[in-house]
XYZ file of C-alpha atoms in Angstrom:
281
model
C 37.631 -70.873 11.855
C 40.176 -68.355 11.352
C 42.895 -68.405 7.896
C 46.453 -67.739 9.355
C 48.697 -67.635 6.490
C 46.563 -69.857 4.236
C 46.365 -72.383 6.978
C 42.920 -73.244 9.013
C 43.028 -72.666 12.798
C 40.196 -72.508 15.496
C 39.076 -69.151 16.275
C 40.499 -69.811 19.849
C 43.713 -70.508 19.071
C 46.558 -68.070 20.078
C 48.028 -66.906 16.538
C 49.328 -63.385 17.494
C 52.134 -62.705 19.744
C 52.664 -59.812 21.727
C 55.226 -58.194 19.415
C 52.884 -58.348 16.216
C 53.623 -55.117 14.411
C 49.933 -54.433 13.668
C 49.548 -54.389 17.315
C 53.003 -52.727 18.070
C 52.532 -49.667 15.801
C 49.590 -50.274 13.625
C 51.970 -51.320 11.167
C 48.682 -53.166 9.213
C 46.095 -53.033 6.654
C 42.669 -54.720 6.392
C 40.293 -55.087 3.575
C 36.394 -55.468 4.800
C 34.315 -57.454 2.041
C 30.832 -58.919 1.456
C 30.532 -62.243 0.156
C 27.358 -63.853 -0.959
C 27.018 -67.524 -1.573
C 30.400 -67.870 -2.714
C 31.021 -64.498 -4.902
C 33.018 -61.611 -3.188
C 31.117 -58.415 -4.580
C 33.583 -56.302 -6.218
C 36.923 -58.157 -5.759
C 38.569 -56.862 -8.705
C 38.490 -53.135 -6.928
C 39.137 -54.844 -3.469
C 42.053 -56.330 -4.802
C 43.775 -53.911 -6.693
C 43.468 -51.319 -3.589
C 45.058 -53.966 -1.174
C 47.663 -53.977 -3.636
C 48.172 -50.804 -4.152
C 47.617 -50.262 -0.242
C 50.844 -52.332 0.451
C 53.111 -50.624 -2.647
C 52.822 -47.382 -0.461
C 53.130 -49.043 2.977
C 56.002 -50.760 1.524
C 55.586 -53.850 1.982
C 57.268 -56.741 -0.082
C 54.085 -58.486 -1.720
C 54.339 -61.905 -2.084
C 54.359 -63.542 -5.611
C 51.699 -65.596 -4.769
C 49.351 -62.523 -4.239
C 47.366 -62.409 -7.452
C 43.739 -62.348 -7.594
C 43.328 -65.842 -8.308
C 44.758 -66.768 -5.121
C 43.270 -64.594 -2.573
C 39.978 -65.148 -3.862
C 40.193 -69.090 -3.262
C 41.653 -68.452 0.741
C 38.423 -65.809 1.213
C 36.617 -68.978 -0.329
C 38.109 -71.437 1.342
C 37.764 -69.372 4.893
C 34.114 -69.033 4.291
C 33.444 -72.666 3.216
C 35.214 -73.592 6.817
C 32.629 -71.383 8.573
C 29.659 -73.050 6.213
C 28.891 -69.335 5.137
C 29.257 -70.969 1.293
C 25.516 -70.567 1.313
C 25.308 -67.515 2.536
C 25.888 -64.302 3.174
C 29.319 -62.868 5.306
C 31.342 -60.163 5.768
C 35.268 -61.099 5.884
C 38.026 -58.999 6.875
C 41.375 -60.109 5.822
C 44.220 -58.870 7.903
C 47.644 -57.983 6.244
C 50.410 -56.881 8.769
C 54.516 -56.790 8.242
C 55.886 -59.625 10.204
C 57.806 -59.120 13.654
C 60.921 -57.203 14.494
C 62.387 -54.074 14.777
C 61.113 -51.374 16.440
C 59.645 -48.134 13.954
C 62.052 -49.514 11.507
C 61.057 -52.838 10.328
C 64.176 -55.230 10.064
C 61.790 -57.022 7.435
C 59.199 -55.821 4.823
C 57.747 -58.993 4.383
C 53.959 -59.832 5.559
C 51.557 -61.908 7.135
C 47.759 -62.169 6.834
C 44.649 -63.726 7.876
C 41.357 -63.686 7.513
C 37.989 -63.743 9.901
C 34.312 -64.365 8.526
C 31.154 -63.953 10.134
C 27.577 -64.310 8.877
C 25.435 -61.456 7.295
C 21.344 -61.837 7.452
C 20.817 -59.886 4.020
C 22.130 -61.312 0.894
C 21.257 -58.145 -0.929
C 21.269 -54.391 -0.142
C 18.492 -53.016 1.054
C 16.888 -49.087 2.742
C 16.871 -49.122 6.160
C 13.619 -47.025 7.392
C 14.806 -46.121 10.826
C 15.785 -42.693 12.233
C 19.276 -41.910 11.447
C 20.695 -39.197 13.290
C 24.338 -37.772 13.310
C 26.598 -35.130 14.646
C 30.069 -33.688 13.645
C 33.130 -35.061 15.579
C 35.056 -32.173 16.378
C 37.951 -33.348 18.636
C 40.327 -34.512 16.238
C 40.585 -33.933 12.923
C 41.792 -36.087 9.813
C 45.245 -35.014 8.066
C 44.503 -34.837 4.511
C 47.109 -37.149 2.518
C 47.374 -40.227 0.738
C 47.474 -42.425 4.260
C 44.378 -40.755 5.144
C 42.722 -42.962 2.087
C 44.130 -46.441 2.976
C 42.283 -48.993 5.191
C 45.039 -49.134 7.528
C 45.117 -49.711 11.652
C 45.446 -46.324 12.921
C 41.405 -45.732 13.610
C 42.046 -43.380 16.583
C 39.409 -41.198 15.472
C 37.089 -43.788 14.316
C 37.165 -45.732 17.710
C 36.983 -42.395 19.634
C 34.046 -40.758 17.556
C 31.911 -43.738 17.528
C 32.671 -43.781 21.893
C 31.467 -40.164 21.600
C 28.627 -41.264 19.308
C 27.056 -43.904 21.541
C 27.746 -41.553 24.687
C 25.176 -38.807 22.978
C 22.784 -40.997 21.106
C 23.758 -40.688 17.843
C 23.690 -43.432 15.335
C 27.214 -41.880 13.411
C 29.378 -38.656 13.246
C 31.158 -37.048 10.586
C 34.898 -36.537 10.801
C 36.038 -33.039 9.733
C 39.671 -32.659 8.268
C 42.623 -29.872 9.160
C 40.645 -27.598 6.901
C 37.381 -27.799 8.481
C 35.605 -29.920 5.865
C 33.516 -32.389 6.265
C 35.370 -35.623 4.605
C 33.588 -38.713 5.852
C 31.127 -40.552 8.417
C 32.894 -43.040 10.704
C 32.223 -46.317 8.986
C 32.051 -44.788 4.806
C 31.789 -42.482 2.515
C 29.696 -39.773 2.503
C 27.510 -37.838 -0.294
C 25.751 -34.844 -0.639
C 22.528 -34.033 -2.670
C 21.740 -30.766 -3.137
C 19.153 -29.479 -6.374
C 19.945 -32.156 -8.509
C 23.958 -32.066 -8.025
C 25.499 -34.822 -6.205
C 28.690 -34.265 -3.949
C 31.220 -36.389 -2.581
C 34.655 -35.291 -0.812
C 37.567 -35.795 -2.568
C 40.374 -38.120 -1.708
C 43.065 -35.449 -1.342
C 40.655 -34.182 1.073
C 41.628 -37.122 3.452
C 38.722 -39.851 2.728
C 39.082 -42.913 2.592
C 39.476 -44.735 -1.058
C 36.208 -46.700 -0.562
C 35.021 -49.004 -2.659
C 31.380 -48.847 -2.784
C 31.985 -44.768 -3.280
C 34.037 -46.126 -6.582
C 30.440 -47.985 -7.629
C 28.125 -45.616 -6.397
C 30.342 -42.827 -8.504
C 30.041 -44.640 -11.403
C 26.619 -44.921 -11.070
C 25.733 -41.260 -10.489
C 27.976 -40.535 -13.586
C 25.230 -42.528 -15.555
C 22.431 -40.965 -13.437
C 20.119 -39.223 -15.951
C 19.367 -35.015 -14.652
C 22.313 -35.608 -12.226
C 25.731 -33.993 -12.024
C 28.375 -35.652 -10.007
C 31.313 -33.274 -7.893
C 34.141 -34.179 -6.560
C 34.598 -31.247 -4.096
C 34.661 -30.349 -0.205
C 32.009 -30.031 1.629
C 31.623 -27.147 4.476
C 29.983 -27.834 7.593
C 27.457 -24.898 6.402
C 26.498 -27.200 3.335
C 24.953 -29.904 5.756
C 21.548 -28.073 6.723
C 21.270 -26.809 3.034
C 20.909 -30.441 1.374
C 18.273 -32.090 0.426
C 19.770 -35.671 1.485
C 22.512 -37.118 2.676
C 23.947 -40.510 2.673
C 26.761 -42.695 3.619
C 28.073 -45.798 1.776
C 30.028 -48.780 2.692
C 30.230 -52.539 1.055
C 28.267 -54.194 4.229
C 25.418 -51.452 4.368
C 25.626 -50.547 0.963
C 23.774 -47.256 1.495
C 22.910 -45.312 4.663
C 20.623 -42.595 4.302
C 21.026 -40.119 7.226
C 17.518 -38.751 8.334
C 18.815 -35.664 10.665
C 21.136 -33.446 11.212
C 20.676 -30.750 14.237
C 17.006 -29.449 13.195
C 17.389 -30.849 9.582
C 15.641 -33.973 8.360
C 16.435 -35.506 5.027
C 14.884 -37.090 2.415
C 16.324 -40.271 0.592
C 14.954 -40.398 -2.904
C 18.428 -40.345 -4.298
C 19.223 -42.896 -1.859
C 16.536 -45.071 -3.053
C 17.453 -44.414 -7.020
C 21.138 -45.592 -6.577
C 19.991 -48.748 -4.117
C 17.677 -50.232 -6.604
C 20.572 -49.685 -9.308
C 23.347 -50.723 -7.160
C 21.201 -54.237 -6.446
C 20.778 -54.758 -10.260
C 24.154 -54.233 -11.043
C 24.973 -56.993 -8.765
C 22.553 -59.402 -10.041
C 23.793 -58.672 -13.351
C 27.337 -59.179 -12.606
């Protein structure tokens, strides 16, 4: 069952027209979340970064867009799909409505969202070989758009083709100035010694929400410093572990890189904290 507009449709039915602007000119944002048995992890920050999201997209938002509200269509979407006792990702959908052409003749939206069902309730280490690989045909544009969870995922779609076409499990997306800002799916952090790096959003990265918690975390990390700073392509071989983080993974440790492997200790640390916070919350 799919939410159009608050109201609840089939998945097959035929809700987007050929001149939807999301499709037209990726004139669209998304928010991805993780929902277990009826509590959205971390909607406050989800929220408040849609919001924000659409202020510099400019679009109008609704008066009926508080928290409060949102929060009971995610519900009510995942109730329909009898995820209410269990675990889903959703991914609401937030695009201007038709006409015009670059210029919009409206700025107000539409949304929807989609749910589908998760096997793991809580986060957890994956063991398996992780391997990645820079993406060096395009490059991300460091700016403010380059943070928002928008519809222009050229690079995204076209590193994870090149991904699966050399047998990597990810790459990491280099900006303009040749630093490394981010993996395709999430954020990505650097351990080196017992300083902790993570690129910073005027680099280009995207404003992700599990980097917010796993920030705050480090910050409370006892023997640990956290940066804010780019990261060189050079820096990669020299660090003692990698990672990447998103809200459906949680954390991703990354095991190789060329001829380096990694360890995830630090990984480890911030996943058993990460789970606690949740339970606590």
């Amino acid at each position: 069952m799919v939410n159009f507009n608050g109201t609840l449709y089939d998945s097959s039915s035929n809700l987007l027209s050929i001149e939807n602007r999301g499709y037209a000119y990726g004139d669209a944002l998304f928010e991805t979340l993780k929902v277990v048995h009826g509590k959205v992890l971390f909607w406050e920050d989800h929220y408040f970064r849609l919001m924000a999201s659409m202020r510099i997209m400019r679009m109008e938002i609704p008066m009926n867009f508080t928290m409060e509200f949102l929060e009971s269509e995610i519900l009510k979407t995942i109730e329909a799909n009898q995820f209410s006792n269990a675990t889903a990702r959703v991914r609401i959908n937030v695009h201007r409505v038709e006409g015009g052409k670059y210029r919009p003749n409206s700025n107000d939206i539409a949304y929807n969202m989609i749910a589908e069902r998760l096997d793991a309730d809580f986060y957890s280490l994956s063991e398996s070989p992780y391997v990645v690989e820079l993406f060096k045909d395009f490059y991300v544009a460091p700016g403010l758009l380059s943070t928002l969870k928008h519809n222009n995922k050229s690079i995204n779609v076209l590193g994870s083709i090149f991904a699966k076409e050399n047998d990597f499990d990810n790459c990491l997306l280099l900006n303009t100035e040749k630093t490394v800002v981010e993996a395709l799916n999430g954020n990505l952090f650097l351990v080196k010694d017992r300083v902790i790096k993570t690129p910073p959003l005027s680099a280009g990265c995207l404003k992700g929400i599990m980097r917010k918690q796993l920030m705050e975390l480090i910050e409370k990390l006892e023997g640990y410093t956290l940066e804010e700073a780019a990261i060189s392509p050079f820096e990669l071989q020299k660090a003692d572990e990698i990672f990447i983080s998103n809200v459906i993974t949680g954390i991703q440790p990354i095991t190789k890189y060329r001829k380096k492997e990694f360890k995830s200790e630090v990984s480890k640390l911030l996943l058993d904290k990460l789970n606690t916070k949740i339970r606590l919350s």
